Short mmCIF file of C-alpha atoms in Angstrom, two decimals:
data_model
loop_
_atom_site.label_atom_id
_atom_site.label_comp_id
_atom_site.label_asym_id
_atom_site.label_seq_id
_atom_site.Cartn_x
_atom_site.Cartn_y
_atom_site.Cartn_z
CA UNK A 1427 103.67 38.17 210.79
CA UNK A 1428 105.38 39.61 207.72
CA UNK A 1429 103.76 41.50 204.86
CA UNK A 1430 104.08 38.38 202.70
CA UNK A 1431 101.94 36.43 205.15
CA UNK A 1432 99.08 38.86 204.49
CA UNK A 1433 98.92 38.12 200.76
CA UNK A 1434 96.67 35.03 201.10
CA UNK A 1435 94.39 37.12 203.33
CA UNK A 1436 93.90 39.89 200.76
CA UNK A 1437 90.50 38.61 199.50
CA UNK A 1438 89.23 38.42 203.07
CA UNK A 1439 90.57 41.89 203.82
CA UNK A 1440 88.94 43.23 200.63
CA UNK A 1441 85.50 41.96 201.70
CA UNK A 1442 86.06 43.42 205.17
CA UNK A 1443 87.08 46.80 203.73
CA UNK A 1444 84.05 46.78 201.42
CA UNK A 1445 81.74 46.17 204.39
CA UNK A 1446 83.25 49.08 206.32
CA UNK A 1447 83.14 51.36 203.26
CA UNK A 1448 79.49 50.58 202.55
CA UNK A 1449 78.57 51.12 206.21
CA UNK A 1450 80.26 54.53 206.21
CA UNK A 1451 78.75 55.48 202.84
CA UNK A 1452 75.24 54.69 204.09
CA UNK A 1453 75.87 56.86 207.14
CA UNK A 1454 76.94 59.83 205.01
CA UNK A 1455 74.26 59.70 202.31
CA UNK A 1456 71.80 57.10 201.11
CA UNK A 1457 72.33 56.44 197.43
CA UNK A 1458 71.30 52.96 196.36
CA UNK A 1459 73.02 52.90 192.93
CA UNK A 1460 76.30 54.04 194.55
CA UNK A 1461 76.00 51.45 197.35
CA UNK A 1462 75.21 48.74 194.80
CA UNK A 1463 78.25 49.75 192.73
CA UNK A 1464 80.46 49.76 195.82
CA UNK A 1465 79.20 46.32 196.84
CA UNK A 1466 79.72 44.78 193.42
CA UNK A 1467 83.09 46.52 193.04
CA UNK A 1468 84.35 45.33 196.42
CA UNK A 1469 83.26 41.75 195.78
CA UNK A 1470 84.79 41.85 192.30
CA UNK A 1471 88.13 43.02 193.71
CA UNK A 1472 88.05 40.29 196.37
CA UNK A 1473 87.24 37.65 193.76
CA UNK A 1474 90.00 38.82 191.41
CA UNK A 1475 92.53 38.82 194.26
CA UNK A 1476 91.57 35.26 195.15
CA UNK A 1477 91.69 34.23 191.49
CA UNK A 1478 95.18 35.68 191.21
CA UNK A 1479 96.30 33.29 193.97
CA UNK A 1480 95.13 30.23 192.00
CA UNK A 1481 96.40 27.59 191.74
CA UNK A 1482 99.72 28.57 193.37
CA UNK A 1483 101.54 26.84 196.23
CA UNK A 1484 99.70 26.39 199.52
CA UNK A 1485 100.80 29.01 202.08
CA UNK A 1486 101.67 28.12 205.66
CA UNK A 1487 98.66 27.60 207.88
CA UNK A 1488 97.81 30.34 210.35
CA UNK A 1489 96.41 29.58 213.80
CA UNK A 1490 92.80 30.03 212.68
CA UNK A 1491 92.81 30.06 208.87
CA UNK A 1492 94.34 28.15 205.98
CA UNK A 1493 93.92 30.29 202.88
CA UNK A 1494 95.21 27.59 200.53
CA UNK A 1495 94.19 27.24 196.85
CA UNK A 1496 91.15 25.21 197.96
CA UNK A 1497 89.95 28.14 200.08
CA UNK A 1498 90.79 30.68 197.37
CA UNK A 1499 88.83 28.72 194.74
CA UNK A 1500 85.71 28.80 196.86
CA UNK A 1501 86.33 32.44 197.78
CA UNK A 1502 86.09 33.22 194.05
CA UNK A 1503 82.85 31.23 193.83
CA UNK A 1504 81.37 32.89 196.94
CA UNK A 1505 82.19 36.40 195.72
CA UNK A 1506 80.77 35.66 192.26
CA UNK A 1507 77.56 34.32 193.77
CA UNK A 1508 77.27 37.36 196.06
CA UNK A 1509 77.62 39.65 193.03
CA UNK A 1510 74.87 37.66 191.31
CA UNK A 1511 72.54 38.00 194.29
CA UNK A 1512 73.27 41.75 194.48
CA UNK A 1513 72.32 42.26 190.84
CA UNK A 1514 69.27 40.03 191.08
CA UNK A 1515 68.16 41.95 194.16
CA UNK A 1516 68.46 45.26 192.29
CA UNK A 1517 65.41 44.35 190.23
CA UNK A 1518 63.53 42.88 193.19
CA UNK A 1519 63.92 45.96 195.41
CA UNK A 1520 63.28 48.47 192.59
CA UNK A 1521 59.99 49.71 194.08
CA UNK A 1522 60.73 49.02 197.74
CA UNK A 1523 59.17 51.76 199.90
CA UNK A 1524 61.77 51.59 202.67
CA UNK A 1525 65.56 51.86 202.89
CA UNK A 1526 67.23 49.36 200.56
CA UNK A 1527 70.91 49.97 201.23
CA UNK A 1528 71.22 47.90 204.41
CA UNK A 1529 70.35 44.72 202.50
CA UNK A 1530 73.62 45.08 200.60
CA UNK A 1531 75.51 45.73 203.83
CA UNK A 1532 74.06 42.56 205.34
CA UNK A 1533 74.98 40.70 202.16
CA UNK A 1534 78.61 41.85 202.46
CA UNK A 1535 78.79 40.83 206.11
CA UNK A 1536 77.31 37.43 205.31
CA UNK A 1537 79.88 37.02 202.53
CA UNK A 1538 82.64 37.89 204.99
CA UNK A 1539 81.47 35.04 207.22
CA UNK A 1540 81.34 32.67 204.24
CA UNK A 1541 84.92 33.52 203.21
CA UNK A 1542 86.09 32.89 206.79
CA UNK A 1543 84.41 29.48 206.64
CA UNK A 1544 86.19 28.70 203.36
CA UNK A 1545 89.56 28.98 205.10
CA UNK A 1546 88.64 27.79 208.60
CA UNK A 1547 90.97 25.21 210.18
CA UNK A 1548 89.94 25.80 213.80
CA UNK A 1549 86.65 25.60 215.66
CA UNK A 1550 87.00 29.23 216.75
CA UNK A 1551 87.13 30.47 213.14
CA UNK A 1552 84.37 28.01 212.24
CA UNK A 1553 82.04 29.51 214.84
CA UNK A 1554 83.03 33.10 214.05
CA UNK A 1555 82.38 32.58 210.35
CA UNK A 1556 79.20 30.62 210.93
CA UNK A 1557 77.68 33.20 213.26
CA UNK A 1558 78.69 36.14 211.05
CA UNK A 1559 76.96 34.40 208.16
CA UNK A 1560 73.90 33.36 210.16
CA UNK A 1561 73.30 36.66 211.96
CA UNK A 1562 73.48 38.56 208.69
CA UNK A 1563 71.02 36.12 207.15
CA UNK A 1564 68.49 36.81 209.93
CA UNK A 1565 68.27 40.42 208.76
CA UNK A 1566 68.24 39.51 205.07
CA UNK A 1567 65.39 37.03 205.50
CA UNK A 1568 63.21 39.54 207.38
CA UNK A 1569 64.25 42.59 205.36
CA UNK A 1570 60.86 43.68 203.89
CA UNK A 1571 59.08 43.45 207.25
CA UNK A 1572 58.79 47.27 207.59
CA UNK A 1573 57.42 47.73 204.09
CA UNK A 1574 53.78 48.76 203.79
CA UNK A 1575 53.71 46.94 200.44
CA UNK A 1576 54.62 43.60 202.00
CA UNK A 1577 51.50 41.42 201.64
CA UNK A 1578 51.97 39.45 204.86
CA UNK A 1579 54.32 38.77 207.73
CA UNK A 1580 55.88 35.67 206.23
CA UNK A 1581 59.32 37.29 205.95
CA UNK A 1582 59.45 37.96 209.68
CA UNK A 1583 58.07 34.51 210.42
CA UNK A 1584 60.75 32.85 208.28
CA UNK A 1585 63.51 34.88 209.92
CA UNK A 1586 62.31 34.04 213.44
CA UNK A 1587 62.09 30.33 212.60
CA UNK A 1588 65.58 30.38 211.17
CA UNK A 1589 66.92 32.37 214.13
CA UNK A 1590 65.51 30.05 216.81
CA UNK A 1591 66.45 26.79 215.13
CA UNK A 1592 69.83 28.15 214.05
CA UNK A 1593 70.57 29.12 217.64
CA UNK A 1594 69.73 25.58 218.77
CA UNK A 1595 72.01 24.08 216.13
CA UNK A 1596 74.85 26.41 217.10
CA UNK A 1597 74.41 25.39 220.73
CA UNK A 1598 74.73 21.74 219.69
CA UNK A 1599 77.92 22.50 217.78
CA UNK A 1600 79.33 24.39 220.77
CA UNK A 1601 78.54 21.53 223.14
CA UNK A 1602 80.21 19.09 220.77
CA UNK A 1603 83.26 21.34 220.45
CA UNK A 1604 83.48 21.55 224.25
CA UNK A 1605 83.55 17.75 224.45
CA UNK A 1606 86.23 17.62 221.74
CA UNK A 1607 88.33 20.08 223.74
CA UNK A 1608 87.81 18.05 226.91
CA UNK A 1609 89.08 14.94 225.12
CA UNK A 1610 91.95 16.41 223.08
CA UNK A 1611 92.89 19.74 224.66
CA UNK A 1612 92.77 21.37 221.21
CA UNK A 1613 90.25 23.37 219.20
CA UNK A 1614 91.96 22.95 215.82
CA UNK A 1615 90.50 20.56 213.29
CA UNK A 1616 93.76 18.61 213.45
CA UNK A 1617 92.98 17.98 217.12
CA UNK A 1618 90.18 15.65 216.05
CA UNK A 1619 92.92 13.14 215.29
CA UNK A 1620 93.40 12.86 219.06
CA UNK A 1621 89.89 11.56 219.70
CA UNK A 1622 90.03 7.99 221.04
CA UNK A 1623 88.72 5.42 218.59
CA UNK A 1624 88.98 2.34 220.79
CA UNK A 1625 87.92 1.90 224.42
CA UNK A 1626 86.39 5.07 225.84
CA UNK A 1627 84.92 5.98 222.48
CA UNK A 1628 81.62 7.16 223.99
CA UNK A 1629 82.50 10.83 224.50
CA UNK A 1630 84.09 10.99 221.04
CA UNK A 1631 80.92 9.67 219.44
CA UNK A 1632 78.68 12.06 221.37
CA UNK A 1633 80.93 15.03 220.49
CA UNK A 1634 81.00 14.23 216.78
CA UNK A 1635 77.29 13.46 216.63
CA UNK A 1636 76.43 16.79 218.27
CA UNK A 1637 78.62 18.66 215.80
CA UNK A 1638 77.16 16.63 212.93
CA UNK A 1639 73.60 17.43 214.04
CA UNK A 1640 74.38 21.15 214.11
CA UNK A 1641 75.96 21.00 210.66
CA UNK A 1642 73.04 18.91 209.36
CA UNK A 1643 70.68 21.72 210.38
CA UNK A 1644 72.70 24.31 208.47
CA UNK A 1645 72.60 22.04 205.41
CA UNK A 1646 68.90 21.18 205.98
CA UNK A 1647 69.57 17.45 205.94
CA UNK A 1648 66.71 15.17 206.95
CA UNK A 1649 65.43 15.13 209.74
CA UNK A 1650 66.90 18.58 210.50
CA UNK A 1651 65.16 20.10 207.48
CA UNK A 1652 61.93 21.22 209.10
CA UNK A 1653 62.72 24.93 208.77
CA UNK A 1654 63.68 24.84 205.10
CA UNK A 1655 60.37 25.00 203.13
CA UNK A 1656 58.81 27.66 205.36
CA UNK A 1657 61.92 29.85 205.34
CA UNK A 1658 62.38 29.51 201.57
CA UNK A 1659 58.73 30.38 200.93
CA UNK A 1660 58.42 33.30 203.34
CA UNK A 1661 61.72 35.09 202.73
CA UNK A 1662 62.32 37.56 199.88
CA UNK A 1663 63.64 35.80 196.78
CA UNK A 1664 67.16 37.38 196.80
CA UNK A 1665 67.67 36.40 200.45
CA UNK A 1666 66.46 32.88 199.71
CA UNK A 1667 68.88 32.70 196.78
CA UNK A 1668 71.74 33.67 199.10
CA UNK A 1669 70.72 31.17 201.77
CA UNK A 1670 70.27 28.35 199.25
CA UNK A 1671 73.66 28.89 197.61
CA UNK A 1672 76.33 30.60 199.72
CA UNK A 1673 74.65 29.70 203.01
CA UNK A 1674 75.00 25.99 202.27
CA UNK A 1675 78.14 25.94 200.15
CA UNK A 1676 80.20 27.65 202.88
CA UNK A 1677 79.24 24.96 205.41
CA UNK A 1678 79.98 22.14 202.96
CA UNK A 1679 83.44 23.58 202.32
CA UNK A 1680 84.29 23.23 206.01
CA UNK A 1681 82.73 19.78 206.26
CA UNK A 1682 84.80 18.50 203.35
CA UNK A 1683 88.01 19.90 204.84
CA UNK A 1684 87.32 18.24 208.20
CA UNK A 1685 86.53 14.85 206.67
CA UNK A 1686 89.53 14.86 204.32
CA UNK A 1687 92.10 16.15 206.81
CA UNK A 1688 90.99 14.11 209.83
CA UNK A 1689 89.75 10.58 210.42
CA UNK A 1690 86.38 11.46 211.92
CA UNK A 1691 84.49 9.04 209.66
CA UNK A 1692 86.81 6.29 210.87
CA UNK A 1693 84.62 6.13 213.97
CA UNK A 1694 81.97 3.63 212.84
CA UNK A 1695 78.85 5.18 214.46
CA UNK A 1696 79.63 8.53 212.84
CA UNK A 1697 79.98 6.98 209.38
CA UNK A 1698 76.66 5.16 209.85
CA UNK A 1699 74.89 8.37 210.88
CA UNK A 1700 76.29 10.23 207.85
CA UNK A 1701 75.08 7.44 205.57
CA UNK A 1702 71.60 7.54 207.10
CA UNK A 1703 71.47 11.34 206.75
CA UNK A 1704 72.37 11.05 203.06
CA UNK A 1705 69.88 8.26 202.36
CA UNK A 1706 66.97 9.85 204.21
CA UNK A 1707 67.65 13.30 202.74
CA UNK A 1708 67.59 11.97 199.18
CA UNK A 1709 64.40 9.96 199.69
CA UNK A 1710 62.47 12.47 201.81
CA UNK A 1711 63.55 15.54 199.84
CA UNK A 1712 62.43 14.14 196.50
CA UNK A 1713 59.19 12.57 197.76
CA UNK A 1714 58.10 15.71 199.62
CA UNK A 1715 58.88 17.87 196.57
CA UNK A 1716 56.33 15.83 194.60
CA UNK A 1717 53.54 17.15 196.83
CA UNK A 1718 54.27 20.86 196.35
CA UNK A 1719 52.67 23.46 194.09
CA UNK A 1720 54.79 26.34 195.34
CA UNK A 1721 58.01 26.80 193.36
CA UNK A 1722 60.03 27.94 196.36
CA UNK A 1723 58.94 24.93 198.39
CA UNK A 1724 59.83 22.63 195.49
CA UNK A 1725 63.31 24.15 195.37
CA UNK A 1726 63.54 23.86 199.16
CA UNK A 1727 62.82 20.14 199.22
CA UNK A 1728 64.97 19.71 196.13
CA UNK A 1729 67.89 21.31 197.99
CA UNK A 1730 67.48 18.73 200.77
CA UNK A 1731 67.93 15.98 198.19
CA UNK A 1732 70.93 17.71 196.61
CA UNK A 1733 72.61 18.00 200.00
CA UNK A 1734 72.07 14.26 200.34
CA UNK A 1735 73.73 13.68 196.97
CA UNK A 1736 76.73 15.73 198.07
CA UNK A 1737 76.97 13.83 201.33
CA UNK A 1738 77.63 10.66 199.32
CA UNK A 1739 80.89 12.18 198.07
CA UNK A 1740 81.70 13.43 201.58
CA UNK A 1741 81.42 9.86 202.87
CA UNK A 1742 83.40 8.58 199.90
CA UNK A 1743 86.17 11.09 200.70
CA UNK A 1744 87.14 8.96 203.68
CA UNK A 1745 87.06 5.59 201.92
CA UNK A 1746 88.14 6.31 198.34
CA UNK A 1747 91.77 6.46 197.30
CA UNK A 1748 92.91 9.60 195.52
CA UNK A 1749 91.23 12.99 195.26
CA UNK A 1750 88.16 11.90 193.26
CA UNK A 1751 85.75 12.66 196.11
CA UNK A 1752 87.13 16.15 196.69
CA UNK A 1753 86.89 16.82 192.97
CA UNK A 1754 83.32 15.48 192.88
CA UNK A 1755 82.19 17.68 195.77
CA UNK A 1756 83.95 20.77 194.38
CA UNK A 1757 82.47 20.36 190.89
CA UNK A 1758 78.97 19.61 192.16
CA UNK A 1759 79.02 22.57 194.55
CA UNK A 1760 79.97 24.79 191.60
CA UNK A 1761 77.20 23.33 189.44
CA UNK A 1762 74.66 23.46 192.27
CA UNK A 1763 75.46 27.13 192.84
CA UNK A 1764 74.86 27.97 189.17
CA UNK A 1765 71.62 25.99 188.98
CA UNK A 1766 70.13 27.27 192.21
CA UNK A 1767 71.07 30.92 191.77
CA UNK A 1768 69.72 30.78 188.22
CA UNK A 1769 66.40 29.32 189.36
CA UNK A 1770 65.97 31.87 192.14
CA UNK A 1771 67.14 34.57 189.76
CA UNK A 1772 64.12 33.84 187.57
CA UNK A 1773 61.83 33.96 190.62
CA UNK A 1774 63.37 37.28 191.67
CA UNK A 1775 62.98 38.69 188.17
CA UNK A 1776 59.25 37.98 188.20
CA UNK A 1777 58.69 38.97 191.84
CA UNK A 1778 58.91 42.13 193.91
CA UNK A 1779 58.82 43.02 197.59
CA UNK A 1780 55.04 43.40 197.27
CA UNK A 1781 54.31 40.13 195.45
CA UNK A 1782 56.24 36.85 195.33
CA UNK A 1783 55.60 34.98 192.08
CA UNK A 1784 56.31 31.57 193.57
CA UNK A 1785 53.28 29.54 192.54
CA UNK A 1786 53.75 27.18 189.61
CA UNK A 1787 50.63 28.68 188.04
CA UNK A 1788 52.40 32.06 187.83
CA UNK A 1789 54.75 30.54 185.25
CA UNK A 1790 52.07 29.12 182.97
CA UNK A 1791 52.60 30.22 179.38
CA UNK A 1792 55.94 31.88 180.11
CA UNK A 1793 57.43 30.34 176.96
CA UNK A 1794 55.05 32.46 174.89
CA UNK A 1795 55.64 35.68 176.83
CA UNK A 1796 59.39 35.56 177.58
CA UNK A 1797 60.89 32.69 175.54
CA UNK A 1798 64.54 33.47 176.36
CA UNK A 1799 63.89 33.64 180.08
CA UNK A 1800 61.78 30.47 179.95
CA UNK A 1801 64.53 28.68 178.00
CA UNK A 1802 67.13 29.67 180.59
CA UNK A 1803 64.84 28.57 183.43
CA UNK A 1804 64.27 25.25 181.67
CA UNK A 1805 68.02 24.78 181.45
CA UNK A 1806 68.36 25.35 185.20
CA UNK A 1807 65.63 22.84 185.98
CA UNK A 1808 66.99 20.19 183.60
CA UNK A 1809 70.45 20.64 185.11
CA UNK A 1810 69.02 20.18 188.60
CA UNK A 1811 67.49 16.96 187.31
CA UNK A 1812 70.86 15.84 185.93
CA UNK A 1813 70.02 15.80 182.22
CA UNK A 1814 73.06 15.33 179.88
CA UNK A 1815 74.79 18.36 178.33
CA UNK A 1816 74.36 20.31 181.56
CA UNK A 1817 76.74 20.90 184.45
CA UNK A 1818 74.33 19.08 186.76
CA UNK A 1819 74.77 15.87 184.77
CA UNK A 1820 78.57 16.09 184.92
CA UNK A 1821 78.37 16.80 188.65
CA UNK A 1822 76.22 13.72 189.27
CA UNK A 1823 78.56 11.65 187.11
CA UNK A 1824 81.47 12.53 189.38
CA UNK A 1825 79.36 11.82 192.47
CA UNK A 1826 78.55 8.36 191.09
CA UNK A 1827 82.21 7.80 190.26
CA UNK A 1828 83.23 8.68 193.82
CA UNK A 1829 80.54 6.37 195.21
CA UNK A 1830 81.63 3.49 192.97
CA UNK A 1831 85.27 3.95 194.07
CA UNK A 1832 84.10 3.58 197.68
CA UNK A 1833 81.52 0.84 197.17
CA UNK A 1834 78.59 2.91 198.46
CA UNK A 1835 76.06 0.92 196.46
CA UNK A 1836 72.96 1.58 198.56
CA UNK A 1837 73.54 5.33 198.50
CA UNK A 1838 74.17 5.24 194.75
CA UNK A 1839 70.89 3.39 194.24
CA UNK A 1840 69.15 6.12 196.24
CA UNK A 1841 70.83 8.76 194.06
CA UNK A 1842 69.58 7.11 190.86
CA UNK A 1843 66.03 6.67 192.16
CA UNK A 1844 65.99 10.19 193.62
CA UNK A 1845 67.16 11.67 190.33
CA UNK A 1846 64.33 9.88 188.54
CA UNK A 1847 61.76 11.26 190.97
CA UNK A 1848 63.30 14.71 190.69
CA UNK A 1849 62.97 14.66 186.92
CA UNK A 1850 59.18 14.38 187.28
CA UNK A 1851 58.64 17.45 189.44
CA UNK A 1852 61.13 19.55 187.46
CA UNK A 1853 59.40 18.65 184.19
CA UNK A 1854 56.07 19.56 185.79
CA UNK A 1855 57.29 23.16 185.96
CA UNK A 1856 58.54 23.05 182.36
CA UNK A 1857 55.17 21.66 181.25
CA UNK A 1858 53.33 24.57 182.88
CA UNK A 1859 55.55 27.06 181.06
CA UNK A 1860 54.62 25.42 177.74
CA UNK A 1861 50.86 25.63 178.32
CA UNK A 1862 48.86 28.45 176.69
CA UNK A 1863 49.04 31.77 178.49
CA UNK A 1864 46.04 32.31 180.82
CA UNK A 1865 43.92 35.44 180.52
CA UNK A 1866 44.87 36.58 184.01
CA UNK A 1867 48.61 35.92 183.62
CA UNK A 1868 50.73 38.16 185.88
CA UNK A 1869 52.69 40.92 184.21
CA UNK A 1870 56.35 40.04 183.67
CA UNK A 1871 58.61 42.74 185.07
CA UNK A 1872 61.64 44.01 183.19
CA UNK A 1873 65.07 43.78 184.78
CA UNK A 1874 68.21 43.94 182.68
CA UNK A 1875 70.60 43.24 185.56
CA UNK A 1876 68.73 40.17 186.80
CA UNK A 1877 68.17 38.84 183.27
CA UNK A 1878 71.88 39.27 182.48
CA UNK A 1879 72.79 37.24 185.57
CA UNK A 1880 70.40 34.45 184.59
CA UNK A 1881 71.70 34.44 181.01
CA UNK A 1882 75.36 34.24 182.12
CA UNK A 1883 74.54 31.41 184.51
CA UNK A 1884 72.72 29.55 181.74
CA UNK A 1885 75.74 29.85 179.45
CA UNK A 1886 78.05 28.57 182.21
CA UNK A 1887 75.65 25.69 182.78
CA UNK A 1888 75.91 24.62 179.15
CA UNK A 1889 79.64 25.34 178.88
CA UNK A 1890 80.61 23.12 181.81
CA UNK A 1891 78.07 20.52 180.74
CA UNK A 1892 79.63 20.23 177.29
CA UNK A 1893 83.26 20.97 178.20
CA UNK A 1894 83.88 20.32 181.92
CA UNK A 1895 87.62 19.76 181.48
CA UNK A 1896 88.52 23.43 181.94
CA UNK A 1897 86.88 23.60 185.37
CA UNK A 1898 87.95 20.10 186.40
CA UNK A 1899 91.60 20.85 185.61
CA UNK A 1900 91.48 23.79 188.00
CA UNK A 1901 89.72 21.72 190.68
CA UNK A 1902 92.35 18.99 190.37
CA UNK A 1903 95.06 21.60 190.89
CA UNK A 1904 93.51 22.90 194.13
CA UNK A 1905 92.19 19.63 195.61
CA UNK A 1906 92.96 19.02 199.27
#
């Protein structure tokens, strides 16, 4: 390998170096502002290095990674989201009575796993990236468990639930990968092309369904969603923000690459299962969200529906001609990241390690106490609902376009109905913010870093809702 071959790996190496640096710095002296600065600085360098490689020609594939413009684009997004979570967490952990620095170390290690997933072209790199991401998330989800201020043991409970079910899903993926290797003699994604599609299809179907079930758990698709509301509610808000954004986006990046570069959906039973997962996720996610009064649980069930929306474009990627499906998934993932991080950023800004402000009643009258924050939060919710002039609307437009190109009419009908249901429970939150402030309203905490993140995300939401061409031109240049 020459020095030139390392250039596409520079963002990955930068995140790795940042993780090592932060680990050593914690060992020498605990200084949270310095560790936060090192974390943000390392992620910023990694993101800028990846941005510098866009759009650019695609480099030669390595045995385990393909750091092409597609991977570099999502590396930029992952690093930007990780910076946002770091800054949002700064406000959340301000009064934490235990060591705070390791949360940032875990965040860096999780980001390292996500970047590996962005460039994975082999099942070995897929599993390495997935486990690096997942094992770091276990610690992030349970982080306040040693705090005397923590009101209950929900953080530990959420981490244990995620750990056990995540281990089961990984075992399913491993079993499926073993069957793929037995059939093809290869562990690369390209080896999936060697799976028999005619007589003797049984093992191929079992292998792909096992892998699909494991991936469906990571994406909390119905009926593999059972962990999602409890984990979202019990975990600290910054960790939930990371799980809801980077934790899911990284897996979707790999899924899209596999579907586009192989013919896995050409096996009829697999395509049917994917369609059922999308349909059931949209319906169940939106209907269950109607029954919730906890904001985190609403966002949890909402995320199930949004993963179903994205799966429509994944299915369309096999059937549609041209790159419209890849563009639809890429744009919607970008919009989903902005919307979700912004929503959890507001929750983090109002919460602390001692008290999660995740009940809808906690937000009553917020328009009269913090109008700018309430306006930004409203923008996030309306974008999640797909209201025009927001990035969420443009994202859903491209999803519909991809579905129309592929003739996925039943799934598109579910998307339209699901979006209508979603509008109701999002507006319920907005309505509570507009009500008069109650006498026992919780005190709103100050946090310049977290508020700045939410404000920037809100501006991006409006910018790409009004003028999506700038982002779409870049996505078209890096499409698979």
